[in-house]
Coordinates of C-alpha atoms and ligand atoms in Angstrom, one line a residue:
Chain A
X114 CA -11.7 -8.0 12.2
X115 CA -14.6 -9.3 10.3
X116 CA -14.4 -8.4 6.7
X117 CA -18.0 -7.1 6.3
X118 CA -18.0 -5.2 3.1
X119 CA -19.4 -5.6 -0.3
X120 CA -16.6 -5.5 -2.8
X121 CA -18.9 -5.7 -5.7
X122 CA -21.0 -2.5 -6.1
X123 CA -21.9 -3.3 -9.7
X124 CA -23.1 -6.9 -9.6
X125 CA -23.6 -8.2 -13.2
X126 CA -27.2 -9.1 -12.7
X127 CA -29.7 -6.4 -12.0
X128 CA -31.6 -7.3 -8.9
X129 CA -34.9 -5.4 -8.3
X130 CA -34.0 -2.6 -6.0
X131 CA -36.1 -3.3 -3.0
X132 CA -35.9 -6.9 -2.0
X133 CA -39.2 -8.7 -2.6
X134 CA -41.0 -9.2 0.7
X135 CA -40.8 -12.8 1.8
X136 CA -44.1 -14.5 1.7
X137 CA -43.7 -17.4 4.0
X138 CA -44.0 -16.1 7.5
X139 CA -47.1 -17.6 9.1
X140 CA -45.2 -18.8 12.2
X141 CA -42.9 -16.7 14.5
X142 CA -39.7 -16.0 12.7
X143 CA -36.5 -17.6 14.0
X144 CA -34.1 -16.0 11.5
X145 CA -34.7 -13.2 9.2
X146 CA -32.4 -12.5 6.3
X147 CA -32.5 -9.2 4.5
X148 CA -30.7 -8.3 1.3
X149 CA -27.8 -10.6 2.0
X150 CA -24.8 -10.3 -0.3
X151 CA -21.8 -12.5 0.1
X152 CA -18.8 -13.7 -1.8
X153 CA -15.3 -15.1 -1.7
X154 CA -11.8 -13.6 -1.9
X155 CA -11.2 -11.8 -5.1
X156 CA -14.5 -12.8 -6.7
X157 CA -17.8 -11.2 -7.5
X158 CA -20.7 -11.5 -5.1
X159 CA -22.0 -15.1 -5.0
X160 CA -25.2 -14.1 -3.1
X161 CA -26.8 -11.1 -4.8
X162 CA -29.3 -9.8 -2.3
X163 CA -31.2 -12.7 -0.7
X164 CA -34.1 -12.0 1.7
X165 CA -36.1 -14.6 3.5
X166 CA -37.7 -15.4 6.9
X167 CA -37.2 -18.7 8.5
X168 CA -40.1 -19.9 10.6
X169 CA -39.5 -21.2 14.1
X170 CA -39.8 -24.9 14.6
X171 CA -40.4 -25.6 11.0
X172 CA -38.2 -27.2 8.4
X173 CA -37.1 -24.9 5.6
X174 CA -35.5 -26.5 2.6
X175 CA -33.2 -24.6 0.2
X176 CA -33.0 -26.1 -3.2
X177 CA -31.3 -25.0 -6.4
X178 CA -28.7 -26.2 -8.9
X179 CA -25.2 -26.8 -7.7
X180 CA -23.2 -23.6 -7.3
X181 CA -26.1 -21.3 -6.9
X182 CA -25.0 -20.3 -3.4
X183 CA -27.0 -22.5 -1.1
X184 CA -24.0 -23.4 1.1
X185 CA -22.8 -19.8 1.1
X186 CA -26.2 -18.7 2.3
X187 CA -26.4 -21.1 5.3
X188 CA -22.8 -20.6 6.2
X189 CA -23.6 -16.9 6.6
X190 CA -26.3 -17.8 9.1
X191 CA -23.8 -19.1 11.7
X192 CA -21.0 -16.7 10.5
X193 CA -18.8 -19.6 9.4
X194 CA -18.6 -17.9 6.0
X195 CA -16.7 -14.9 7.3
X196 CA -14.0 -17.2 8.8
X197 CA -12.7 -18.0 5.4
X198 CA -9.8 -15.6 4.5
X199 CA -11.0 -12.9 2.2
X200 CA -14.7 -13.9 2.3
X201 CA -17.2 -11.0 2.6
X202 CA -20.8 -10.6 3.4
X203 CA -23.2 -7.8 4.1
X204 CA -26.9 -7.3 4.6
X205 CA -28.8 -8.1 7.7
X206 CA -29.4 -11.4 9.5
X207 CA -31.5 -11.2 12.7
X208 CA -31.7 -14.0 15.2
X209 CA -34.1 -13.4 18.1
X210 CA -34.4 -9.7 17.3
X211 CA -30.7 -9.1 17.2
X212 CA -28.4 -8.9 14.3
X213 CA -26.0 -11.8 14.2
X214 CA -23.2 -9.4 13.8
X215 CA -23.8 -8.2 17.3
X216 CA -23.4 -11.8 18.6
X217 CA -20.1 -13.1 19.6
X218 CA -19.6 -15.7 16.8
X219 CA -18.7 -18.3 19.4
X220 CA -22.0 -17.8 21.3
X221 CA -24.0 -17.5 18.0
X222 CA -22.7 -20.9 16.9
X223 CA -24.0 -22.5 20.1
X224 CA -27.5 -21.2 19.2
X225 CA -27.1 -22.1 15.5
X226 CA -25.7 -25.6 15.0
X227 CA -24.5 -27.1 11.8
X228 CA -24.3 -30.4 10.1
X229 CA -22.0 -30.7 7.1
X230 CA -22.2 -32.3 3.7
X231 CA -19.6 -35.0 4.6
X232 CA -19.8 -36.5 8.0
X233 CA -16.9 -35.0 10.0
X234 CA -16.6 -36.8 13.3
X235 CA -13.4 -35.8 15.2
X236 CA -11.0 -38.7 14.3
X237 CA -9.1 -38.5 17.6
X238 CA -12.2 -38.8 19.8
X239 CA -14.3 -41.7 20.6
X240 CA -18.1 -41.7 20.1
X241 CA -18.9 -40.4 23.6
X242 CA -16.3 -37.6 23.4
X243 CA -17.5 -36.6 19.9
X244 CA -21.0 -35.9 21.3
X245 CA -19.7 -34.3 24.5
X246 CA -17.3 -32.0 22.6
X247 CA -19.6 -29.1 22.4
X248 CA -20.6 -29.5 26.1
X249 CA -17.1 -29.5 27.4
X250 CA -16.5 -26.3 25.3
X251 CA -19.4 -24.8 27.2
X252 CA -17.5 -25.5 30.4
X253 CA -19.7 -28.3 31.6
X254 CA -17.6 -30.4 34.0
X255 CA -20.3 -32.5 35.7
X256 CA -19.6 -36.0 34.4
X257 CA -23.1 -37.3 35.2
X258 CA -24.7 -34.4 33.4
X259 CA -22.5 -34.8 30.4
X260 CA -23.3 -38.6 30.2
X261 CA -27.0 -37.8 30.5
X262 CA -26.9 -35.3 27.7
X263 CA -24.8 -37.5 25.5
X264 CA -27.4 -40.3 25.8
X265 CA -30.3 -38.0 25.2
X266 CA -28.6 -36.5 22.1
X267 CA -27.8 -39.9 20.7
X268 CA -31.4 -40.9 21.3
X269 CA -32.7 -37.9 19.5
X270 CA -30.3 -38.6 16.6
X271 CA -31.7 -42.2 16.5
X272 CA -28.2 -43.6 17.1
X273 CA -28.3 -44.7 20.8
X274 CA -29.3 -48.3 20.3
X275 CA -26.5 -48.8 17.7
X276 CA -23.7 -47.4 19.7
X277 CA -24.6 -47.7 23.4
X278 CA -22.2 -50.7 23.8
X279 CA -19.3 -49.0 22.1
X280 CA -19.3 -45.5 23.3
X281 CA -15.5 -45.7 23.8
X282 CA -14.6 -46.8 20.3
X283 CA -13.6 -44.2 17.7
X284 CA -16.4 -42.4 15.9
X285 CA -14.7 -42.9 12.5
X286 CA -15.3 -46.6 12.8
X287 CA -19.0 -46.2 12.2
X288 CA -20.7 -46.4 8.8
X289 CA -21.3 -43.2 6.8
X290 CA -24.9 -42.9 7.9
X291 CA -24.1 -43.5 11.5
X292 CA -21.3 -41.0 11.3
X293 CA -23.7 -38.4 10.0
X294 CA -26.2 -39.2 12.8
X295 CA -23.3 -38.9 15.2
X296 CA -22.6 -35.4 13.9
X297 CA -26.3 -34.6 14.3
X298 CA -26.1 -35.8 17.9
X299 CA -23.0 -33.7 18.4
X300 CA -24.8 -30.6 17.1
X301 CA -28.0 -31.4 19.2
X302 CA -26.0 -31.8 22.4
X303 CA -25.3 -28.1 22.6
X304 CA -29.1 -27.5 22.4
X305 CA -29.1 -25.0 19.6
X306 CA -32.3 -23.1 18.6
X307 CA -31.6 -23.5 14.9
X308 CA -29.9 -26.5 13.1
X309 CA -28.4 -25.8 9.7
X310 CA -27.9 -28.9 7.5
X311 CA -25.8 -28.6 4.3
X312 CA -26.9 -31.5 2.1
X313 CA -26.6 -33.9 5.0
X314 CA -27.6 -37.0 3.0
X315 CA -25.7 -36.4 -0.2
X316 CA -22.9 -38.9 0.8
X317 CA -25.3 -41.5 2.2
X318 CA -27.2 -44.4 0.7
X319 CA -31.1 -44.4 0.6
X320 CA -31.6 -46.4 3.8
X321 CA -29.3 -44.1 5.8
X322 CA -31.0 -41.1 4.1
X323 CA -34.5 -42.4 5.2
X324 CA -33.3 -42.7 8.8
X325 CA -32.1 -39.1 8.8
X326 CA -35.3 -37.8 7.3
X327 CA -37.3 -39.7 10.0
X328 CA -35.3 -38.2 12.8
X329 CA -35.7 -34.7 11.2
X330 CA -39.5 -35.1 11.6
X331 CA -38.9 -35.7 15.3
X332 CA -36.4 -33.0 16.1
X333 CA -38.3 -30.3 14.3
X334 CA -40.8 -30.5 17.2
X335 CA -38.3 -28.6 19.3
X336 CA -36.0 -26.7 16.9
X337 CA -35.8 -24.8 13.7
X338 CA -34.2 -26.6 10.8
X339 CA -32.7 -25.2 7.6
X340 CA -31.8 -28.0 5.2
X341 CA -30.0 -27.5 1.9
X342 CA -30.7 -30.3 -0.5
X343 CA -30.3 -31.1 -4.1
X344 CA -32.9 -33.8 -3.8
X345 CA -36.3 -32.3 -4.5
X346 CA -38.2 -35.4 -3.3
X347 CA -36.4 -34.9 0.0
X348 CA -37.4 -31.3 0.2
X349 CA -41.0 -32.3 -0.5
X350 CA -40.9 -35.0 2.2
X351 CA -39.3 -33.2 5.1
X352 CA -40.0 -29.4 4.7
X353 CA -42.8 -27.1 5.4
X354 CA -41.2 -24.2 3.4
X355 CA -39.0 -24.3 0.4
X356 CA -36.7 -21.7 -1.1
X357 CA -35.6 -22.0 -4.6
X358 CA -32.3 -20.3 -5.5
X359 CA -30.7 -19.7 -8.9
X360 CA -27.3 -18.1 -9.4
X361 CA -27.2 -16.3 -6.1
X362 CA -30.8 -15.0 -6.1
X363 CA -33.8 -16.3 -4.3
X364 CA -36.3 -17.0 -7.1
X365 CA -39.2 -18.3 -5.1
X366 CA -40.0 -19.0 -1.4
X367 CA -43.1 -20.4 0.0
X368 CA -44.9 -23.4 1.5
X369 CA -43.4 -26.5 0.1
X370 CA -46.7 -27.9 -1.2
X371 CA -47.4 -24.8 -3.3
X372 CA -43.9 -24.3 -4.6
X373 CA -43.9 -27.8 -6.0
X374 CA -47.4 -28.0 -7.3
X375 CA -48.1 -24.4 -8.3
X376 CA -44.8 -22.6 -8.8
X377 CA -45.3 -18.9 -9.4
X378 CA -42.1 -18.5 -11.4
X379 CA -41.3 -20.1 -14.7
X380 CA -37.8 -20.9 -13.6
X381 CA -39.0 -22.7 -10.5
X382 CA -41.4 -24.7 -12.6
X383 CA -38.7 -25.7 -15.0
X384 CA -36.4 -26.7 -12.1
X385 CA -39.0 -28.7 -10.1
X386 CA -40.2 -30.5 -13.2
X387 CA -36.7 -31.4 -14.2
X388 CA -36.8 -29.3 -17.3
X389 CA -34.0 -27.1 -16.1
X390 CA -31.1 -26.1 -18.2
Chain B
X258 CA 7.0 -54.5 0.3
X259 CA 3.4 -54.4 -0.9
X260 CA 4.1 -53.6 -4.5
X261 CA 0.9 -53.4 -6.4
X262 CA 0.5 -55.4 -9.6
X263 CA 0.8 -53.2 -12.6
X264 CA -2.6 -52.1 -13.9
X265 CA -2.8 -53.3 -17.4
X266 CA -5.9 -52.3 -19.3
X267 CA -7.9 -55.3 -20.4
X268 CA -7.4 -56.1 -24.0
X269 CA -10.0 -54.5 -26.1
X270 CA -11.6 -56.2 -29.1
X271 CA -9.0 -55.0 -31.5
X272 CA -6.1 -56.3 -29.4
X273 CA -4.7 -52.8 -29.2
X274 CA -4.1 -52.8 -25.4
X275 CA -0.4 -52.5 -24.5
X276 CA 1.0 -55.6 -22.9
X277 CA 4.6 -55.2 -21.8
X278 CA 6.9 -57.0 -24.1
X279 CA 9.8 -59.1 -23.0
X280 CA 12.3 -56.3 -23.3
X281 CA 10.2 -54.0 -21.2
X282 CA 9.9 -56.7 -18.5
X283 CA 13.6 -57.2 -18.5
X284 CA 14.0 -53.4 -18.0
X285 CA 11.6 -53.6 -15.1
X286 CA 13.5 -56.4 -13.4
X287 CA 16.8 -54.6 -13.9
X288 CA 15.3 -51.4 -12.4
X289 CA 14.0 -53.4 -9.4
X290 CA 17.3 -55.0 -8.8
X291 CA 19.2 -51.7 -9.1
X292 CA 16.9 -50.2 -6.5
X293 CA 17.3 -53.2 -4.2
X294 CA 21.1 -52.8 -4.4
X295 CA 20.9 -49.1 -3.7
X296 CA 18.6 -49.7 -0.7
X297 CA 20.8 -52.4 0.8
X298 CA 23.9 -50.2 0.2
X299 CA 22.5 -47.7 2.8
X300 CA 22.2 -50.5 5.3
X301 CA 25.6 -51.7 4.5
X302 CA 27.2 -48.3 5.0
X303 CA 25.5 -48.0 8.4
X304 CA 26.7 -51.5 9.4
X305 CA 30.2 -50.8 8.1
X306 CA 30.3 -47.5 10.1
X307 CA 29.3 -49.3 13.3
X308 CA 31.8 -52.0 12.8
X309 CA 34.6 -49.5 12.0
X310 CA 33.8 -47.5 15.1
X311 CA 33.7 -50.7 17.2
X312 CA 36.9 -52.1 16.0
X313 CA 38.8 -48.8 16.2
X314 CA 37.7 -48.4 19.8
X315 CA 38.3 -52.0 20.9
X316 CA 41.3 -51.0 23.0
X317 CA 39.1 -48.9 25.2
X318 CA 36.4 -51.4 25.6
X319 CA 38.8 -54.3 26.4
X320 CA 40.7 -52.3 29.0
X321 CA 37.7 -50.5 30.7
X322 CA 34.6 -52.4 29.6
X323 CA 31.2 -50.8 29.9
X324 CA 32.6 -48.9 32.9
X325 CA 34.0 -46.4 30.3
X326 CA 30.4 -45.0 30.1
X327 CA 30.1 -44.1 33.8
X328 CA 33.7 -43.2 34.6
X329 CA 34.3 -39.5 35.1
X330 CA 38.0 -38.8 34.8
X331 CA 39.2 -37.6 31.3
X332 CA 42.9 -37.0 31.3
X333 CA 44.8 -38.0 28.2
X334 CA 48.1 -37.2 29.8
X335 CA 47.9 -40.1 32.3
X336 CA 45.7 -42.2 30.0
X337 CA 42.6 -41.9 32.2
X338 CA 39.3 -41.9 30.2
X339 CA 35.7 -41.9 31.2
X340 CA 32.7 -40.8 29.0
X341 CA 30.3 -39.7 31.7
X342 CA 31.0 -36.0 31.5
X343 CA 30.3 -35.9 27.8
X344 CA 27.2 -38.0 28.1
X345 CA 26.0 -35.6 30.8
X346 CA 26.8 -32.5 28.8
X347 CA 25.1 -33.9 25.7
X348 CA 22.0 -35.0 27.7
X349 CA 21.6 -31.7 29.6
X350 CA 22.1 -29.4 26.7
X351 CA 19.8 -31.4 24.4
X352 CA 17.1 -31.6 27.1
X353 CA 17.4 -27.9 27.8
X354 CA 17.1 -27.1 24.1
X355 CA 14.1 -29.3 23.7
X356 CA 12.4 -27.8 26.8
X357 CA 12.8 -24.3 25.2
X358 CA 12.3 -25.1 21.5
X359 CA 9.4 -27.5 21.6
X360 CA 6.8 -25.3 23.1
X361 CA 8.1 -22.3 21.2
X362 CA 8.3 -24.1 17.9
X363 CA 4.9 -25.7 18.1
X364 CA 3.5 -22.4 19.3
X365 CA 5.0 -20.5 16.4
X366 CA 3.6 -23.2 14.0
X367 CA 0.1 -22.7 15.5
X368 CA 0.5 -19.0 15.1
X369 CA 1.6 -19.3 11.5
X370 CA -1.1 -21.7 10.5
X371 CA -4.1 -20.5 12.5
X372 CA -3.7 -17.0 13.6
X373 CA -1.3 -14.9 11.5
X374 CA -2.7 -13.1 8.5
X375 CA -1.7 -14.9 5.3
X376 CA 0.9 -12.4 4.1
X377 CA 2.6 -12.2 7.5
X378 CA 2.5 -16.0 7.7
X379 CA 4.2 -16.4 4.4
X380 CA 7.0 -13.9 5.3
X381 CA 7.6 -15.5 8.7
X382 CA 7.6 -19.0 7.3
X383 CA 10.3 -17.9 4.8
X384 CA 12.3 -16.4 7.7
X385 CA 12.0 -19.7 9.6
X386 CA 13.3 -21.6 6.7
X387 CA 16.2 -19.2 6.3
X388 CA 17.1 -19.6 9.9
X389 CA 17.3 -23.4 9.4
X390 CA 19.9 -22.8 6.6
X391 CA 22.3 -20.7 8.7
X392 CA 25.6 -22.6 9.0
X393 CA 26.1 -23.7 12.6
X394 CA 29.5 -22.0 12.8
X395 CA 27.8 -18.7 12.2
X396 CA 25.4 -19.3 15.0
X397 CA 28.4 -20.2 17.1
X398 CA 29.9 -16.8 16.4
X399 CA 26.7 -15.2 17.3
X400 CA 26.7 -17.2 20.5
X401 CA 30.2 -16.1 21.3
X402 CA 29.7 -12.5 20.7
X403 CA 26.1 -12.0 21.7
X404 CA 24.7 -14.9 23.7
X405 CA 27.6 -15.6 26.0
X406 CA 27.9 -12.0 27.3
X407 CA 24.1 -11.8 27.6
X408 CA 24.0 -15.0 29.6
X409 CA 26.9 -13.8 31.8
X410 CA 24.9 -10.7 32.6
X411 CA 21.7 -12.6 33.3
X412 CA 23.2 -15.2 35.5
X413 CA 23.7 -13.2 38.7
X414 CA 20.1 -12.0 38.9
X415 CA 18.9 -15.5 37.9
X416 CA 21.0 -16.9 40.7
X417 CA 19.5 -14.4 43.2
X418 CA 16.0 -15.2 42.2
X419 CA 16.2 -19.0 41.8
X420 CA 19.4 -19.7 43.6
X421 CA 17.6 -22.1 46.0
X422 CA 17.8 -24.6 43.1
X423 CA 21.2 -26.0 42.5
X424 CA 20.6 -25.5 38.8
X425 CA 21.0 -21.8 39.2
X426 CA 24.0 -21.6 41.5
X427 CA 27.6 -20.8 40.7
X428 CA 30.0 -18.4 39.2
X429 CA 28.7 -16.5 36.1
X430 CA 31.2 -17.6 33.4
X431 CA 28.8 -17.1 30.5
X432 CA 30.1 -20.1 28.7
X433 CA 28.5 -23.3 29.9
X434 CA 25.5 -25.6 29.8
X435 CA 23.0 -22.7 29.7
X436 CA 24.6 -21.0 26.7
X437 CA 24.9 -24.3 24.9
X438 CA 21.3 -25.2 25.6
X439 CA 20.1 -21.8 24.3
X440 CA 22.2 -22.0 21.1
X441 CA 20.9 -25.5 20.5
X442 CA 17.4 -24.3 21.0
X443 CA 17.9 -21.6 18.4
X444 CA 19.3 -24.3 16.0
X445 CA 16.4 -26.7 16.4
X446 CA 13.6 -24.2 16.6
X447 CA 13.3 -23.8 12.8
X448 CA 13.0 -27.5 12.4
X449 CA 10.3 -27.9 14.9
X450 CA 8.5 -24.9 13.6
X451 CA 8.7 -25.8 9.9
X452 CA 7.7 -29.4 10.3
X453 CA 4.9 -28.7 12.8
X454 CA 3.6 -26.0 10.4
X455 CA 3.6 -28.5 7.5
X456 CA 1.7 -31.0 9.7
X457 CA -0.8 -28.5 11.0
X458 CA -1.5 -27.4 7.4
X459 CA -2.7 -30.9 6.7
X460 CA -5.5 -30.7 9.3
X461 CA -8.7 -31.0 7.1
X462 CA -10.8 -27.8 7.0
X463 CA -14.0 -29.7 7.6
X464 CA -12.8 -30.9 10.9
X465 CA -11.8 -27.4 12.0
X466 CA -15.2 -26.1 10.8
X467 CA -16.9 -28.9 12.6
X468 CA -15.4 -27.7 15.9
X469 CA -16.0 -24.0 15.1
X470 CA -19.7 -24.8 14.4
X471 CA -20.0 -26.2 17.9
X472 CA -19.1 -22.8 19.2
X473 CA -15.4 -23.3 19.8
X474 CA -12.9 -20.5 20.1
X475 CA -9.8 -20.5 17.9
X476 CA -7.8 -21.9 20.7
X477 CA -10.3 -24.6 21.4
X478 CA -10.2 -25.6 17.8
X479 CA -6.4 -25.8 18.0
X480 CA -6.5 -27.8 21.2
X481 CA -9.4 -30.0 20.4
X482 CA -8.8 -30.8 16.7
X483 CA -5.5 -29.5 15.3
X484 CA -3.1 -30.7 17.9
X485 CA -4.6 -34.1 18.3
X486 CA -4.7 -34.6 14.6
X487 CA -1.1 -33.5 14.1
X488 CA 0.4 -35.1 17.2
X489 CA 2.2 -37.9 15.3
X490 CA 3.8 -35.4 13.0
X491 CA 4.8 -33.1 15.8
X492 CA 6.3 -36.0 17.7
X493 CA 8.3 -36.8 14.6
X494 CA 9.5 -33.2 14.4
X495 CA 10.5 -33.3 18.1
X496 CA 12.6 -36.4 17.6
X497 CA 14.2 -35.2 14.5
X498 CA 15.1 -32.0 16.4
X499 CA 16.4 -34.1 19.3
X500 CA 18.6 -36.1 16.9
X501 CA 20.0 -32.9 15.6
X502 CA 20.6 -31.5 19.1
X503 CA 22.5 -34.6 20.2
X504 CA 24.9 -34.5 17.3
X505 CA 25.4 -30.8 16.8
X506 CA 29.0 -30.0 17.2
X507 CA 30.4 -26.6 16.1
X508 CA 28.1 -24.1 17.7
X509 CA 28.1 -26.0 21.0
X510 CA 31.9 -26.3 21.1
X511 CA 32.1 -22.6 20.8
X512 CA 30.0 -21.7 23.8
X513 CA 30.0 -24.7 26.2
X514 CA 33.4 -24.0 27.7
X515 CA 34.8 -27.5 26.9
X516 CA 35.5 -28.7 30.4
X517 CA 34.9 -32.4 31.1
X518 CA 33.2 -31.8 34.5
X519 CA 29.8 -32.7 35.9
X520 CA 28.0 -30.0 37.8
X521 CA 24.4 -29.6 38.8
X522 CA 24.7 -25.9 37.9
X523 CA 23.6 -24.8 34.4
X524 CA 26.1 -22.0 34.7
X525 CA 29.1 -24.2 34.8
X526 CA 31.2 -25.1 31.7
X527 CA 30.8 -28.6 30.3
X528 CA 31.6 -30.7 27.3
X529 CA 29.6 -32.8 24.9
X530 CA 30.4 -36.0 23.0
X531 CA 30.6 -34.5 19.6
X532 CA 32.6 -31.5 20.9
X533 CA 35.3 -33.6 22.5
X534 CA 35.7 -35.7 19.3
X535 CA 36.0 -32.6 17.2
X536 CA 38.4 -30.9 19.5
X537 CA 40.8 -33.7 20.3
X538 CA 40.8 -36.1 17.4
X539 CA 43.4 -34.2 15.4
X540 CA 45.9 -34.0 18.2
X541 CA 45.2 -37.3 19.9
X542 CA 48.3 -38.1 22.0
X543 CA 48.4 -41.8 21.6
X544 CA 46.5 -45.0 20.7
X545 CA 44.6 -45.1 24.0
X546 CA 43.4 -41.5 23.5
X547 CA 42.3 -42.1 19.9
X548 CA 40.6 -45.3 20.9
X549 CA 38.7 -43.5 23.7
X550 CA 37.6 -40.8 21.4
X551 CA 36.3 -43.3 18.9
X552 CA 34.5 -45.1 21.8
X553 CA 32.8 -41.8 22.6
X554 CA 31.8 -41.7 18.9
X555 CA 30.4 -45.2 19.0
X556 CA 28.4 -44.2 22.1
X557 CA 26.9 -41.2 20.3
X558 CA 26.1 -43.3 17.3
X559 CA 24.3 -45.9 19.4
X560 CA 22.4 -43.1 21.2
X561 CA 21.1 -41.6 18.0
X562 CA 20.1 -45.1 16.7
X563 CA 18.2 -45.7 20.0
X564 CA 16.5 -42.2 19.8
X565 CA 15.5 -42.9 16.3
X566 CA 14.1 -46.3 17.3
X567 CA 12.2 -44.7 20.1
X568 CA 10.8 -42.1 17.7
X569 CA 9.6 -44.8 15.4
X570 CA 8.0 -46.7 18.2
X571 CA 6.3 -43.6 19.5
X572 CA 4.9 -42.7 16.1
X573 CA 3.8 -46.3 15.6
X574 CA 1.9 -46.2 18.9
X575 CA 0.3 -42.9 18.2
X576 CA -0.8 -44.0 14.8
X577 CA -2.4 -47.1 16.2
X578 CA -4.2 -45.3 19.0
X579 CA -6.4 -43.2 16.7
Ligands
LIG128 N1 -14.1 -21.3 -0.8 C1 -14.5 -20.7 -2.0 N2 -13.7 -19.8 -2.6 C2 -14.1 -19.2 -3.8 N3 -15.3 -19.5 -4.3 C3 -16.2 -20.3 -3.8 C4 -15.8 -21.0 -2.5 N4 -16.9 -21.8 -2.2 C5 -17.8 -21.6 -3.1 N5 -17.4 -20.8 -4.1 C6 -18.2 -20.3 -5.2 O1 -19.4 -19.8 -4.8 C7 -20.5 -20.2 -5.6 C8 -21.5 -20.8 -4.7 O2 -21.1 -21.9 -4.0 P1 -21.9 -22.7 -3.0 O3 -22.5 -21.8 -2.0 O4 -21.0 -23.7 -2.4 O5 -23.0 -23.4 -3.9 P2 -24.0 -24.6 -3.6 O6 -23.9 -24.9 -2.2 O7 -25.3 -24.0 -4.0 O8 -23.6 -25.7 -4.5 C9 -19.9 -21.2 -6.6 O9 -19.8 -20.6 -7.9 C10 -18.5 -21.5 -6.1 O10 -17.7 -21.7 -7.2
LIG129 MG1 -23.1 -26.7 -1.4

């Protein structure tokens, strides 16, 4: 069973009782998060009541110092968090008007794809099979259709031209940036509604990072992106909305422009101006 | 082989960096030579063993030649010797054991690493390791008192259901190839389970999560990521287990019936190479008998060397494919 319980009734920090209403919600909402609390085996809550609305077909960036709970937050969104032994989470997350807890996690993850911090192509599969992995899980058997989808996904991930002649060679033979784009293609191939990205560029050099930011601008035309980043310039470049988190709480959330130029909270200001700590 | 050069910190301005003095270097050289001697000793022992076996069985090889391996009669009284029944018994019981234990062992390992709650997994893993430590004569006793009667009871219905196959025809003795295969399966199961479990535990979490994030079920993660990643190690576990099954003596001797016959039926009594050596060596009637037994031993030795070589080759191939 899913361990959905809050083992920490008395969280050390005093969160204001009703969660502050999220302010950024001009567009239709793809994912809405209410009063999310989560933590790990034997520990106190890492997320102490986070609420935010993620707008559809926009890029939402989550920034904050290391360890503040950014990864934990987005791993709750596709219910990967609860797969860890002993991890708990409660609160409400709605996708398409339905609580994610009512979804079969397997089906949920086909709607909410994920790209990880370190590129993780499957080492025993070639490039083609890596991209096709999610499709074959879905039960797709039509070779021509798979090939077509693999190509279109690799094109969307801006990788097609570099790999089209070596689709049968192992994915682990690519450079780090290419591997990460392969992982993006793999996630896109399943045609998710939402793509979660957990510091997707932190292991990459500036050129590879720039390529991924470029392709983000393209793919957000068709899907919702939530990107965790420790790089504030990156958040400013790619996102429409930014959420700033600090020790498990959402400090400020709003249009990226405003958050960086006129932060409402002193802590946000300190962080974005580099005066943090 | 590729021994890395010792990492010596570059001398700092004060010349305080430690550079190995002549005495230390002499110690190093001594240590290296001692290890080289120890390593070559292992090879030497193996070669001496092979030579000893070969020379002690020369009488058999000169009188019968390689035909010893495919002759069937084994009758020490009139000096008639042929190793085929033992080769057959060893091959069939080992194959049967692998057929049963490999899927069961790998399945248990998957259960322990991917599905079982952590507490239960720990307890079960401990039990598996305990099973590996049970002396084979104890398992043989269990075989005699529990397994053989059970097999004897099961054979008639099995024969009625599957009797159209020669494998399942014949009188229900209880002792025989089936019992021996089953007891061997019990003996190698903990090896396959324990090693496969270790290997499956090394599958990186990010890979599994990558598969989960695509909407894979647990089984799909196992099939798509865990098993391919662990296949080399599992192949190693299988060959280690096969090596053990080929050489296992005590428990098999107790339940196989010890009859040097070849029959298509799994119900019939048989004999293995190690069992015949253990049973007859002490009371070998004459030189010819002794020589024939040692020839069987040499054959078994060669077989295990070949199996090990094949295991290495397979693992090498698998490693280069990915
Ligand atoms: N698997 C885990 N087990 C226990 N604690 C964890 C685990 N992963 C993260 N944490 C803790 O949760 C807190 C938040 O982690 P995380 O969400 O990864 O932060 P971020 O992604 O913002 O750097 C950290 O204090 C970290 O120590
Ligand atoms: Mg993180």
